[in-house]
Coordinates of C-alpha atoms in Angstrom, one line a residue:
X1 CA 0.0 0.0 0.0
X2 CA 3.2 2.1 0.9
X3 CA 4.8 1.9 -2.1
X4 CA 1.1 2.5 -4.2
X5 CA 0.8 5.4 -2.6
X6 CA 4.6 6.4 -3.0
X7 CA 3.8 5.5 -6.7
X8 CA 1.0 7.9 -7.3
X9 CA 2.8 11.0 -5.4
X10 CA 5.7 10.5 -8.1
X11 CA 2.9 10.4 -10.5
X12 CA 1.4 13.7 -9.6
X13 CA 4.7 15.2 -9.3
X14 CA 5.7 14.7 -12.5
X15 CA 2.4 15.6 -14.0
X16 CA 2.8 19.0 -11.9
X17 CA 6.6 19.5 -13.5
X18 CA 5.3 18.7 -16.7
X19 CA 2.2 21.3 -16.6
X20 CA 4.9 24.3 -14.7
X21 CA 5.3 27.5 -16.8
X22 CA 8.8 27.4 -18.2
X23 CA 11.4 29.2 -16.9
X24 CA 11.9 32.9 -18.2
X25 CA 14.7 32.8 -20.2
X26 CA 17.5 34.6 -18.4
X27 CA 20.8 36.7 -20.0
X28 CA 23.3 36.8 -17.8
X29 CA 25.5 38.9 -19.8
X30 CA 22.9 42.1 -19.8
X31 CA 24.1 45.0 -17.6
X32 CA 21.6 45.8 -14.6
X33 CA 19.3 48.6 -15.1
X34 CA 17.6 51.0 -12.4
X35 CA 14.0 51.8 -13.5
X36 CA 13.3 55.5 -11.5
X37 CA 9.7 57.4 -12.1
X38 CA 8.5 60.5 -12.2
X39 CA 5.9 62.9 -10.3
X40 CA 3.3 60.2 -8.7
X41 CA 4.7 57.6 -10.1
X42 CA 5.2 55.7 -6.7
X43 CA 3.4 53.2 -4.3
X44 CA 3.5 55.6 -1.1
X45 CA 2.7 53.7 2.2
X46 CA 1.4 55.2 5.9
X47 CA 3.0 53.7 8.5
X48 CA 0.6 54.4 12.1
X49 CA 3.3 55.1 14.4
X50 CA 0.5 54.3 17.8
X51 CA 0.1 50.9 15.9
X52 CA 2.9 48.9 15.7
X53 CA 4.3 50.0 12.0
X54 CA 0.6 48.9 10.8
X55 CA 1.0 49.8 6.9
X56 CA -1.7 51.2 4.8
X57 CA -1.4 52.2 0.7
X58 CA -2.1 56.1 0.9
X59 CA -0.9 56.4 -3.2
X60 CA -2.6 54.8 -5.6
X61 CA -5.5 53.2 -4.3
X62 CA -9.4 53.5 -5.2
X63 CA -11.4 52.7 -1.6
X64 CA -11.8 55.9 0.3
X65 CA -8.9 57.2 -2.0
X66 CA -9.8 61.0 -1.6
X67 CA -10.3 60.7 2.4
X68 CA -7.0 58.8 2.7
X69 CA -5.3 61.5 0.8
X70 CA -6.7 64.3 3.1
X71 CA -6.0 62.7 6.5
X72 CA -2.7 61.2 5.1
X73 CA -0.9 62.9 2.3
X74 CA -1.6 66.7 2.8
X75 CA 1.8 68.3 4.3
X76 CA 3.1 71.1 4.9
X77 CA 6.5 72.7 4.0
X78 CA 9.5 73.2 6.7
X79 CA 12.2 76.0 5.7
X80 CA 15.0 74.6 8.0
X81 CA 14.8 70.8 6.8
X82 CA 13.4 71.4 3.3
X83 CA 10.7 68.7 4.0
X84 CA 7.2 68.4 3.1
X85 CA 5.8 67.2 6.6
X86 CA 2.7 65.3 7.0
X87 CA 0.1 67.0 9.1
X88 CA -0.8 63.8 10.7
X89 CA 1.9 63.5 13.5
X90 CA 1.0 59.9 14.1
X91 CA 1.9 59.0 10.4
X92 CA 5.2 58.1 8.6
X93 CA 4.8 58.1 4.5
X94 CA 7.0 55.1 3.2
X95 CA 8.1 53.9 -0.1
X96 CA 7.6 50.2 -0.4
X97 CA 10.8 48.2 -1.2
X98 CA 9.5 44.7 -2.4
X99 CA 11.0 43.0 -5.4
X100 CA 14.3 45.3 -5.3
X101 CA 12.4 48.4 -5.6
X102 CA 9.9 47.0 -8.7
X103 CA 7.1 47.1 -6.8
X104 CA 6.4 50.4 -5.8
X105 CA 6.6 51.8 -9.5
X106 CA 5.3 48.9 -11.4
X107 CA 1.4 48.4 -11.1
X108 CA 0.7 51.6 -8.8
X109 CA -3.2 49.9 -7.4
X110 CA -2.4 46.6 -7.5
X111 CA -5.7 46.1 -6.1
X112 CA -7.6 47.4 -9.0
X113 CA -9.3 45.4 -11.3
X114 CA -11.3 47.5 -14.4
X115 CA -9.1 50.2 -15.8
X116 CA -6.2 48.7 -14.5
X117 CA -4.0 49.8 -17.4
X118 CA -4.8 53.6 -16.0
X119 CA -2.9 52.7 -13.5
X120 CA 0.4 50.9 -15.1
X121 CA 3.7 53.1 -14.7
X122 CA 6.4 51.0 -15.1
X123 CA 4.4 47.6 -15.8
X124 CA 4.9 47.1 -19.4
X125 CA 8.5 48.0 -19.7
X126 CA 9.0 46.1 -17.1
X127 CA 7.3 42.6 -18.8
X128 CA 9.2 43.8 -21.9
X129 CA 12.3 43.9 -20.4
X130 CA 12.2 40.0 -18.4
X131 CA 11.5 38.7 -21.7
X132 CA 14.8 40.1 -23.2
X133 CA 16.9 38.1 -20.1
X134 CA 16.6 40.8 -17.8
X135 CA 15.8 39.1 -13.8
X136 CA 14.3 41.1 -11.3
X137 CA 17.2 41.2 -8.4
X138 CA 19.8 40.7 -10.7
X139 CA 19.7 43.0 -13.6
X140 CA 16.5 44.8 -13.3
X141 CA 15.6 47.2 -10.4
X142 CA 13.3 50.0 -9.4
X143 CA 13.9 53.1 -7.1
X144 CA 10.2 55.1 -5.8
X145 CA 10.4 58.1 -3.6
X146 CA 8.3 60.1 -2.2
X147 CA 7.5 62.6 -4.6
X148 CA 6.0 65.1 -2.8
X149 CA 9.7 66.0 -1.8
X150 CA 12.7 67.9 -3.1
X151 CA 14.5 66.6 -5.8
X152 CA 17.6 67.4 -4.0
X153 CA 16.2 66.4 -0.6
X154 CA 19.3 64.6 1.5
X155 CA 17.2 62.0 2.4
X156 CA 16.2 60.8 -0.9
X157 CA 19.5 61.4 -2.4
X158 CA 21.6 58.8 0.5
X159 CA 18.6 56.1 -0.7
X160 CA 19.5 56.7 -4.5
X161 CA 23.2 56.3 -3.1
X162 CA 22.8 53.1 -1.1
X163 CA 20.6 51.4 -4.1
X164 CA 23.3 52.4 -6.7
X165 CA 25.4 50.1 -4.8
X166 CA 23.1 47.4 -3.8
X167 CA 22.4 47.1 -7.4
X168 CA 26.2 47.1 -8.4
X169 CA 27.4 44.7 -5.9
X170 CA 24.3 42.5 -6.8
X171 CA 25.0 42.3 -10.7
X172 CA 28.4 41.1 -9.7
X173 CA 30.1 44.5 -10.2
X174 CA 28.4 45.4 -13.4
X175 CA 28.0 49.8 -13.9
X176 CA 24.5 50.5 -14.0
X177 CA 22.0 51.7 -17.1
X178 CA 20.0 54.2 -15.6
X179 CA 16.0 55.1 -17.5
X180 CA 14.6 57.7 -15.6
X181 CA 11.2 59.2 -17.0
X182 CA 9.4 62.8 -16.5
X183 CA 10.6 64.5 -12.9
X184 CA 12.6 61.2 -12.2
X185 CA 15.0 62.9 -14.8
X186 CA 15.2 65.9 -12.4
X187 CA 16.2 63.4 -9.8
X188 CA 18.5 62.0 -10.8
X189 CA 20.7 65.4 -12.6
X190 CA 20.5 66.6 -8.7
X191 CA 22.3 63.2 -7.4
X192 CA 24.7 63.5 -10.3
X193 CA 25.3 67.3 -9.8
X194 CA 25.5 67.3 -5.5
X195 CA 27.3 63.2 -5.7
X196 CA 29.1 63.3 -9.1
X197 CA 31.8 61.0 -7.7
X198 CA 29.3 58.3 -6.6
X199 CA 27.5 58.5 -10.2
X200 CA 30.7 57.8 -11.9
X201 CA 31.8 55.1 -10.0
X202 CA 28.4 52.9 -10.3
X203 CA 26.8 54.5 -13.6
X204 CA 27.1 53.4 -16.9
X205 CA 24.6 55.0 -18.9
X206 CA 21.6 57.5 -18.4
X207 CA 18.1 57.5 -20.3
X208 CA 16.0 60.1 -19.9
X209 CA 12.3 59.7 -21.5
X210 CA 10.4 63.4 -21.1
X211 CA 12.2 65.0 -18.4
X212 CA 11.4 68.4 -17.5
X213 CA 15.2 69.8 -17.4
X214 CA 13.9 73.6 -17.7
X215 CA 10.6 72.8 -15.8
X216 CA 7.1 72.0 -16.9
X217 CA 5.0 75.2 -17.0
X218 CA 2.2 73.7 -18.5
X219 CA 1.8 71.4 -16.1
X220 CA 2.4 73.6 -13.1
X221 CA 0.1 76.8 -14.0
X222 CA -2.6 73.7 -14.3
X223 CA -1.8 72.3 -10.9
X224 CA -1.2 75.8 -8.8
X225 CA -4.7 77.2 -10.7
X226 CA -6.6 74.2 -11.4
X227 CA -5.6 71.4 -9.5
X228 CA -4.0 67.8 -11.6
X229 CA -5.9 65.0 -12.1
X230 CA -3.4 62.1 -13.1
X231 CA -6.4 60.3 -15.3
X232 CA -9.0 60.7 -17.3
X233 CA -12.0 60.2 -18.5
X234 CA -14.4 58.0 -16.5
X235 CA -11.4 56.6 -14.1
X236 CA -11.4 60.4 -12.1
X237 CA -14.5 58.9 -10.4
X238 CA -11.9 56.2 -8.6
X239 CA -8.7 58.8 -7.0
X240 CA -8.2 61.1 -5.8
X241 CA -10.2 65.1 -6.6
X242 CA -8.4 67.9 -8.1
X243 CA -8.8 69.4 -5.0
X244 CA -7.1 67.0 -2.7
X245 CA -4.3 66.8 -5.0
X246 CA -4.4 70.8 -5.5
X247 CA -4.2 71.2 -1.6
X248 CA -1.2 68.4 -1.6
X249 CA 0.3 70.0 -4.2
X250 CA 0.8 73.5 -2.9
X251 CA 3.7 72.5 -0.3
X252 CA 5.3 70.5 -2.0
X253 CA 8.5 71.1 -3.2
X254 CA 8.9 69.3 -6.5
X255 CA 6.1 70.7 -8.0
X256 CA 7.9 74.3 -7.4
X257 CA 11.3 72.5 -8.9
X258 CA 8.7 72.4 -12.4
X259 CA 8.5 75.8 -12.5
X260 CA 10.1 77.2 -16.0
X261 CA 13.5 77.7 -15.2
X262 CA 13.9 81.6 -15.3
X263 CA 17.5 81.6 -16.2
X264 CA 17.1 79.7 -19.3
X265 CA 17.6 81.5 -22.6
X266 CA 14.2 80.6 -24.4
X267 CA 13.7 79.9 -28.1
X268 CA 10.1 79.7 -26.9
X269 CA 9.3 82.1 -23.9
X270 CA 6.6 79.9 -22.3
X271 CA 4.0 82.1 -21.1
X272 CA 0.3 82.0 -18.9
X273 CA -2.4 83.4 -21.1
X274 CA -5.4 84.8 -19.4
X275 CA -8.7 86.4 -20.9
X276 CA -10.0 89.1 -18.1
X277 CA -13.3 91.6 -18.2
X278 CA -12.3 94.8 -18.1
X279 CA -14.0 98.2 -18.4
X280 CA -13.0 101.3 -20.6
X281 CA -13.9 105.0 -19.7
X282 CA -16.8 104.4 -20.9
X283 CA -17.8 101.6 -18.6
X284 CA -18.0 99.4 -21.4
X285 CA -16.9 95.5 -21.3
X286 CA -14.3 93.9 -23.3
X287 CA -12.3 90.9 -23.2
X288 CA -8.3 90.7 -23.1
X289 CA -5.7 88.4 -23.5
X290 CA -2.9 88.7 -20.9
X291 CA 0.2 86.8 -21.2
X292 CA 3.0 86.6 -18.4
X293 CA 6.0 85.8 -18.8
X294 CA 7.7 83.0 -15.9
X295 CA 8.9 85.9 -13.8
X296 CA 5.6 88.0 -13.7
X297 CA 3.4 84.5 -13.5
X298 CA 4.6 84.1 -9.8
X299 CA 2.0 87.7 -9.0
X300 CA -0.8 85.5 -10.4
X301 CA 0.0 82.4 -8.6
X302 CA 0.2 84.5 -5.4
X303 CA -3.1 86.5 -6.2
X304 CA -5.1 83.3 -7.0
X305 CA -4.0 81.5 -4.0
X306 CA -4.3 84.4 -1.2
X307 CA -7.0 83.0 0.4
X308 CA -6.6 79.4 -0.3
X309 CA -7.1 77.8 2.9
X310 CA -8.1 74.2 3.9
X311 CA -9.9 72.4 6.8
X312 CA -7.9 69.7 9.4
X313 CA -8.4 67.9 12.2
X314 CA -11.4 70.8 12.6
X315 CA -8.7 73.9 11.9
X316 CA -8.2 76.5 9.2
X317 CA -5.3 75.6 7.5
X318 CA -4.0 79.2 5.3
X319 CA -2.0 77.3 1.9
X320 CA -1.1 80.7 -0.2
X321 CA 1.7 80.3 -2.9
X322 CA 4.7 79.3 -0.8
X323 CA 7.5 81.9 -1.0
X324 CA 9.7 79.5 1.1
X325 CA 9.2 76.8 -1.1
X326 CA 10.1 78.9 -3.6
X327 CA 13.4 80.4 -2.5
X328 CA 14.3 76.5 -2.1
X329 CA 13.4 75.5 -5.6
X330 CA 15.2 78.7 -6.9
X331 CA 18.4 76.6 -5.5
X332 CA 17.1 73.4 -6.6
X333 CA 17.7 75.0 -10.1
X334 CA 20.8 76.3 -9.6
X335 CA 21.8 72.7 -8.4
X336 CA 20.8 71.2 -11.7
X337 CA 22.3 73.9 -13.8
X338 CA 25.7 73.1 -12.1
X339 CA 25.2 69.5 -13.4
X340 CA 27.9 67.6 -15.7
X341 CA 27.5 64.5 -17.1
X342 CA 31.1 62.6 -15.9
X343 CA 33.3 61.7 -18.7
X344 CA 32.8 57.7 -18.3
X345 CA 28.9 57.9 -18.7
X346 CA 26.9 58.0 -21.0
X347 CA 23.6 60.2 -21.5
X348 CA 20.6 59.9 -23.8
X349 CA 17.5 62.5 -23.9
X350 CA 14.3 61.2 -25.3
X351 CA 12.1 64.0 -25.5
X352 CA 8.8 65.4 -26.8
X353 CA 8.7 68.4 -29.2
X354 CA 5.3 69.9 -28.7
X355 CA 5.0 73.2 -27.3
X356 CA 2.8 72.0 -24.4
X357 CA 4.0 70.5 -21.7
X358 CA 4.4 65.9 -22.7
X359 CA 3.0 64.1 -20.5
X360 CA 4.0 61.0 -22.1
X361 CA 6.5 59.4 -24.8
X362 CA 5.3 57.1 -27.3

């Protein structure tokens, strides 16, 4: 009876090996590459301090998604640290670090079901790129911060540090191929202006796909005036309102790093455009088109948001444009005009050419 039943386990174990899913095919010789995203293009985690660590996906996620944001995400900016600090004391904002870093920028709701495709960042490149040889661990890895911060925030830079040699000393000494895409590009010009000895020592190549070198002003006069929605169409109904994200938005530094740089020599002078009512001698209407310059948009930004305020924990919170997070960005830019690509590396700029601001690459 022993050895019948011995028998039939062989049985089903080789009926199991025979139905497996092959084994991806694997190149050992590929260099490793470090995936890093752009604005919102990371899993962001609250960690409850009075709890234990207990962990709970603040960015992206659809259940009580623009509550979350509100009670989780909304921060406000400290001068002396450069930070964008939470407003919930009890609450530490994490970047997920599962499968080497893949996780955090590769299906942002993995909870989602319908739609889910609104929600891929890095997924496809990523399937793409194991079915070339690349292996997650070995030659393919991922870096997500937390985006509401600086882009030259100390903090974030030491990570970026530590995972360019994690990655190194895990491909067996192989330099690294970085692809950065959109503000991850911004990212990663500030590591390799304030840490250019470090970026030559573990970089072999950089990619950059749509990166905002002299800032997105499309994008920020939309987000400062309007609010940013990161979808559309019917998905809105699931994240986050423009309003949440406008509020979020305010203090945060990156979004301030966007701004058109203002000591760039334009071929292009990008300009806000506004129609206003006005009235003649007469006291007659008529309609005119005002355009502003990067310098003079500033007034409007400050003007529009004078009386912005928002509501937490039962408290009128005053967000106007932030001066302080301005003065910061201003040497944010001078930080990435320092910026040299080091002899031994090698740097390639995929880029739209549309006057507006790309949001994506094709």
């Amino acid at each position: 009876m022993a050895m019948f039943l011995e028998d039939i386990v062989r049985s089903v174990e080789l009926w199991l090996n025979l139905i497996k899913k092959p084994q991806p095919y694997v190149d050992p010789s590929l260099d490793p590459v470090l995936l890093v995203p752009g604005i919102a293009g990371s899993i962001l985690k609250a960690v409850d301090k009075d709890s234990g660590g207990k962990e709970e996906r603040v960015w992206v996620r659809i259940l009580a998604a623009d509550y979350t944001c509100r009670t989780k995400l909304w921060s406000r900016f400290d001068p002396q640290t450069g930070r964008s600090v939470t407003l919930d004391p009890k609450t530490n904002i994490v970047v997920p670090d599962d499968r080497y870093g893949l996780h955090a920028i590769d299906v942002l709701d993995p909870d989602m079901i319908i739609g889910r495709d609104c929600v891929y960042y890095f997924h496809d490149m990523i399937v793409e790129m194991i079915k070339w040889g690349f292996q997650e661990g070995k030659t393919l890895f991922g870096f997500g911060y937390d985006f509401r911060q600086s882009n030259r925030l100390p903090e974030t830079l030491e990570c970026l540090a530590k995972k360019l040699e994690s990655v190194y000393k895990a491909s067996g000494g192989k330099k690294i191929n970085i692809i950065s895409h959109s503000m991850g590009g911004l990212l990663v010009k500030c590591f390799m202006s304030l840490h250019s000895d470090i970026f030559e020592k573990y970089v072999k190549n950089w990619i950059a796909i749509a990166a905002p070198f002299r800032g997105a002003p499309g994008f920020v006069t939309s987000t400062f005036l309007n609010g940013m929605s990161f979808v559309e169409g019917w998905e809105q109904n699931f994240f986050i309102s423009k309003w949440s994200m406008h509020q979020l938005l305010i203090e945060c530094p990156s979004i301030y790093e966007l701004m058109a740089c203002p000591h760039f020599h334009w071929q292009h002078v990008p300009v806000l455009e506004i129609w206003r009512e006005k009235k003649d001698n007469d006291g007659n209407s008529q309609i005119i088109l005002e355009s502003y310059p990067p310098e003079e948009s500033i007034q409007v930004f400050k003007d529009a948001l004078s009386s912005n305020t928002v509501v937490y924990d039962g408290e009128d919170l005053p967000l106007p444009f932030n001066f302080d997070i301005l003065k910061w960005a201003d040497e944010t830019q001078n930080v990435l005009s320092r910026a040299k690509v080091p002899p031994g590396v090698k740097f390639y700029n995929i880029y739209g050419i549309d006057l507006e601001t790309p949001h994506s690459v094709w």
